[in-house]
Short mmCIF file of C-alpha atoms in Angstrom, two decimals:
data_model
loop_
_atom_site.label_atom_id
_atom_site.label_comp_id
_atom_site.label_asym_id
_atom_site.label_seq_id
_atom_site.Cartn_x
_atom_site.Cartn_y
_atom_site.Cartn_z
CA LYS A 1 7.27 -2.57 -18.60
CA ASN A 2 6.77 -3.77 -15.03
CA GLN A 3 3.07 -4.08 -14.33
CA VAL A 4 0.65 -5.77 -11.97
CA GLU A 5 -2.84 -6.56 -13.26
CA GLN A 6 -5.66 -7.76 -11.05
CA SER A 7 -9.00 -9.34 -11.87
CA PRO A 8 -11.83 -9.04 -11.44
CA GLN A 9 -12.00 -5.32 -10.77
CA SER A 10 -14.95 -5.90 -8.43
CA LEU A 11 -16.76 -8.91 -7.04
CA ILE A 12 -19.94 -9.44 -5.05
CA ILE A 13 -20.52 -12.70 -3.18
CA LEU A 14 -22.87 -13.96 -0.50
CA GLU A 15 -21.70 -14.53 3.03
CA GLY A 16 -20.31 -18.00 3.51
CA LYS A 17 -19.25 -18.47 -0.11
CA ASN A 18 -15.69 -18.89 -1.35
CA CYS A 19 -13.99 -16.71 -3.93
CA THR A 20 -10.69 -16.41 -5.78
CA LEU A 21 -8.95 -13.22 -6.83
CA GLN A 22 -6.33 -13.16 -9.56
CA CYS A 23 -3.06 -11.29 -10.03
CA ASN A 24 -0.82 -11.34 -13.11
CA TYR A 25 2.49 -9.55 -13.16
CA THR A 26 5.32 -8.77 -15.54
CA VAL A 27 7.76 -7.51 -12.89
CA SER A 28 11.32 -8.67 -13.40
CA PRO A 29 13.52 -9.59 -11.67
CA PHE A 30 11.04 -10.95 -9.17
CA SER A 31 11.70 -10.82 -5.44
CA ASN A 32 8.41 -11.40 -3.66
CA LEU A 33 4.65 -10.97 -3.93
CA ARG A 34 2.33 -9.69 -1.25
CA TRP A 35 -1.41 -9.56 -0.86
CA TYR A 36 -2.77 -6.65 1.15
CA LYS A 37 -6.29 -6.00 2.42
CA GLN A 38 -7.46 -2.40 2.46
CA ASP A 39 -10.66 -1.51 4.25
CA THR A 40 -12.46 1.60 3.05
CA GLY A 41 -10.78 4.72 4.38
CA ARG A 42 -7.91 2.76 5.94
CA GLY A 43 -4.35 1.85 5.03
CA PRO A 44 -3.50 -1.56 3.52
CA VAL A 45 -2.70 -4.43 5.86
CA SER A 46 -0.43 -7.29 4.78
CA LEU A 47 -2.12 -10.71 4.49
CA THR A 48 0.57 -12.90 2.95
CA ILE A 49 3.99 -12.68 1.38
CA MET A 50 5.61 -15.24 -0.93
CA THR A 51 9.08 -15.48 -2.36
CA PHE A 52 10.13 -17.19 -5.57
CA SER A 53 10.38 -20.64 -4.01
CA GLU A 54 7.00 -20.61 -2.27
CA ASN A 55 3.90 -21.94 -4.02
CA THR A 56 1.31 -21.36 -1.35
CA LYS A 57 0.88 -19.43 1.88
CA SER A 58 -2.10 -19.39 4.22
CA ASN A 59 -3.32 -16.89 6.79
CA GLY A 60 -6.50 -18.15 8.38
CA ARG A 61 -9.24 -18.21 5.75
CA TYR A 62 -6.92 -16.58 3.20
CA THR A 63 -4.74 -18.79 0.97
CA ALA A 64 -2.40 -17.31 -1.61
CA THR A 65 -0.76 -19.25 -4.41
CA LEU A 66 2.12 -18.30 -6.64
CA ASP A 67 3.23 -19.68 -10.00
CA ALA A 68 6.52 -17.92 -10.72
CA ASP A 69 6.78 -19.57 -14.15
CA THR A 70 3.54 -18.10 -15.45
CA LYS A 71 3.83 -15.02 -13.21
CA GLN A 72 0.43 -15.52 -11.70
CA SER A 73 -0.89 -15.43 -8.18
CA SER A 74 -4.28 -16.00 -6.66
CA LEU A 75 -5.89 -15.23 -3.32
CA HIS A 76 -8.58 -17.66 -2.20
CA ILE A 77 -10.98 -16.65 0.53
CA THR A 78 -12.87 -19.45 2.25
CA ALA A 79 -16.24 -19.13 3.97
CA SER A 80 -16.45 -15.39 3.41
CA GLN A 81 -17.61 -13.05 6.17
CA LEU A 82 -19.08 -9.56 6.02
CA SER A 83 -15.79 -8.21 7.38
CA ASP A 84 -14.02 -9.51 4.27
CA SER A 85 -15.58 -6.64 2.30
CA ALA A 86 -12.54 -4.60 1.26
CA SER A 87 -10.11 -3.97 -1.57
CA TYR A 88 -7.48 -6.67 -2.03
CA ILE A 89 -4.24 -5.42 -3.50
CA CYS A 90 -1.48 -7.47 -5.12
CA VAL A 91 1.99 -5.98 -4.68
CA VAL A 92 5.15 -7.27 -6.37
CA SER A 93 8.71 -6.38 -5.37
CA ASP A 94 11.38 -6.45 -8.06
CA ARG A 95 14.48 -7.02 -5.95
CA GLY A 96 15.93 -7.64 -2.51
CA SER A 97 14.84 -5.47 0.35
CA THR A 98 17.41 -2.68 0.24
CA LEU A 99 16.95 -1.59 -3.36
CA GLY A 100 13.60 -3.18 -4.12
CA ARG A 101 10.70 -1.12 -5.27
CA LEU A 102 7.07 -2.13 -5.15
CA TYR A 103 4.58 -2.39 -7.98
CA PHE A 104 0.96 -2.12 -6.93
CA GLY A 105 -2.13 -3.50 -8.64
CA ARG A 106 -5.33 -1.47 -8.62
CA GLY A 107 -7.01 -3.97 -6.38
CA THR A 108 -10.15 -6.10 -6.48
CA GLN A 109 -13.06 -4.57 -4.62
CA LEU A 110 -14.83 -7.41 -2.80
CA THR A 111 -18.31 -6.96 -1.35
CA VAL A 112 -19.80 -9.66 0.84
CA TRP A 113 -23.58 -9.55 1.20
CA PRO A 114 -25.53 -11.17 4.02
CA GLU B 1 -2.03 -3.60 14.22
CA ALA B 2 0.93 -1.51 13.10
CA ASP B 3 2.09 1.40 15.28
CA ILE B 4 2.04 4.04 12.59
CA TYR B 5 -0.12 7.12 12.91
CA GLN B 6 -1.30 9.84 10.58
CA THR B 7 -2.96 13.15 11.36
CA PRO B 8 -5.27 14.59 10.43
CA ARG B 9 -7.45 11.76 9.09
CA TYR B 10 -9.54 14.18 7.05
CA LEU B 11 -8.70 17.70 5.89
CA VAL B 12 -10.73 20.14 3.81
CA ILE B 13 -8.95 23.37 2.93
CA GLY B 14 -9.08 26.20 0.44
CA THR B 15 -6.75 26.74 -2.50
CA GLY B 16 -3.43 28.38 -1.69
CA LYS B 17 -3.20 27.21 1.91
CA LYS B 18 -0.05 25.63 3.30
CA ILE B 19 -0.60 22.25 4.93
CA THR B 20 1.46 19.62 6.69
CA LEU B 21 0.40 16.00 6.93
CA GLU B 22 1.89 14.26 9.93
CA CYS B 23 3.18 10.69 10.07
CA SER B 24 4.78 8.99 13.04
CA GLN B 25 5.80 5.41 13.78
CA THR B 26 6.93 3.85 17.03
CA MET B 27 8.43 0.67 15.58
CA GLY B 28 11.94 2.06 15.08
CA HIS B 29 11.78 1.50 11.33
CA ASP B 30 14.51 3.14 9.28
CA LYS B 31 12.51 3.36 6.06
CA MET B 32 9.44 5.51 5.59
CA TYR B 33 7.29 6.25 2.56
CA TRP B 34 4.50 8.51 1.32
CA TYR B 35 1.99 7.24 -1.22
CA GLN B 36 -0.83 8.97 -3.06
CA GLN B 37 -3.97 7.00 -3.90
CA ASP B 38 -7.02 8.06 -5.86
CA PRO B 39 -10.29 6.06 -5.63
CA GLY B 40 -10.09 2.75 -7.49
CA MET B 41 -6.50 3.36 -8.48
CA GLU B 42 -3.17 1.91 -7.43
CA LEU B 43 -0.88 3.47 -4.85
CA HIS B 44 1.80 5.76 -6.26
CA LEU B 45 5.04 6.39 -4.37
CA ILE B 46 5.74 10.13 -4.05
CA HIS B 47 8.50 10.26 -1.41
CA TYR B 48 10.65 7.88 0.59
CA SER B 49 13.37 7.99 3.21
CA TYR B 50 15.95 5.39 4.19
CA GLY B 51 16.88 7.15 7.43
CA VAL B 52 17.40 10.45 9.20
CA ASN B 53 18.33 13.29 6.83
CA SER B 54 17.67 11.04 3.83
CA THR B 55 14.77 11.85 1.49
CA GLU B 56 14.14 10.92 -2.13
CA LYS B 57 11.40 11.59 -4.64
CA GLY B 58 9.30 8.65 -5.73
CA ASP B 59 7.90 7.57 -9.05
CA LEU B 60 5.02 10.03 -9.17
CA SER B 61 5.98 13.67 -9.46
CA SER B 62 4.60 15.66 -6.56
CA GLU B 63 4.76 19.31 -5.55
CA SER B 64 4.94 18.26 -1.91
CA THR B 65 8.12 18.14 0.16
CA VAL B 66 9.16 15.93 3.07
CA SER B 67 11.68 15.99 5.87
CA ARG B 68 13.20 13.32 8.13
CA ILE B 69 14.79 14.97 11.14
CA ARG B 70 13.85 12.16 13.52
CA THR B 71 13.58 8.44 12.83
CA GLU B 72 9.98 8.23 13.96
CA HIS B 73 8.65 11.31 12.16
CA PHE B 74 8.13 11.89 8.41
CA PRO B 75 5.91 14.91 7.71
CA LEU B 76 4.73 15.92 4.23
CA THR B 77 4.18 19.59 3.35
CA LEU B 78 2.30 21.32 0.56
CA GLU B 79 3.27 25.00 0.36
CA SER B 80 0.25 26.02 -1.69
CA ALA B 81 -2.55 23.50 -2.00
CA ARG B 82 -4.56 23.20 -5.22
CA PRO B 83 -7.66 21.17 -6.16
CA SER B 84 -5.39 18.78 -8.11
CA HIS B 85 -3.86 17.77 -4.77
CA THR B 86 -7.15 16.27 -3.63
CA SER B 87 -6.40 12.64 -2.88
CA GLN B 88 -5.71 10.12 -0.15
CA TYR B 89 -2.19 10.21 1.27
CA LEU B 90 -0.83 7.06 2.89
CA CYS B 91 2.30 6.88 5.00
CA ALA B 92 4.19 3.61 5.49
CA SER B 93 7.30 2.33 7.20
CA SER B 94 9.41 -0.80 6.90
CA HIS B 95 12.52 -2.57 8.12
CA ASP B 96 14.86 -5.23 6.81
CA ARG B 97 14.87 -7.45 9.89
CA GLU B 98 12.46 -9.92 8.33
CA GLY B 99 14.44 -9.94 5.11
CA THR B 100 11.37 -9.10 3.08
CA ASP B 101 10.90 -5.41 3.81
CA THR B 102 7.16 -5.58 4.49
CA GLN B 103 5.62 -2.12 4.59
CA TYR B 104 3.22 -1.20 7.37
CA PHE B 105 0.71 1.47 6.47
CA GLY B 106 -0.95 4.20 8.46
CA PRO B 107 -4.69 4.88 8.22
CA GLY B 108 -4.24 7.64 5.65
CA THR B 109 -5.19 11.30 5.35
CA ARG B 110 -7.97 12.17 2.96
CA LEU B 111 -7.26 15.66 1.63
CA THR B 112 -9.83 17.78 -0.18
CA VAL B 113 -8.78 21.11 -1.64
CA LEU B 114 -11.64 23.38 -2.64
#
């Protein structure tokens, strides 16, 4: 069964600290993996996207890694800011763009305290 | 910031009412989607469209219906709302030009049926 599991479910850190969010998936065949950020009451916004051949992708203070062999991905946030408080969702696509469908994780709820 | 809009942002209605949730995008995307999301849960695809006059049901069974008469417009209708329809509804659109079919989400409509 194609699934996307994220951990931890929630996380609280202090402003300025780093953190790492995890994503494990069983989706096959694999096409690409995205990390989205969803602020409360808003729609998700894409942070990074990685295909099978990519191991790491950065977007400012966000760095995503992908290990296609173990089917694991992580999102590392450096020097966290209050505005990083949001839900971070891992999304895996099982095929090329035309026929691909997306599998969503439940997200990690990150809270950054001052 | 993606050019995809949803109205209303919040809606509280009584049981049995007919409602239409609006979604419009100005990016010229062929593909559009409707997702349902409950708090702390993953997004579930309920409808999608690959172009004008094309609509398909998603993975999650829904009593809602959609139409795609114009490329930029993808409204969702509930003929008779019930409390079980209370949820957040997210509209998204995508294109294949980047080869990865990234979906851009609207801000969502939070529906409460009393």
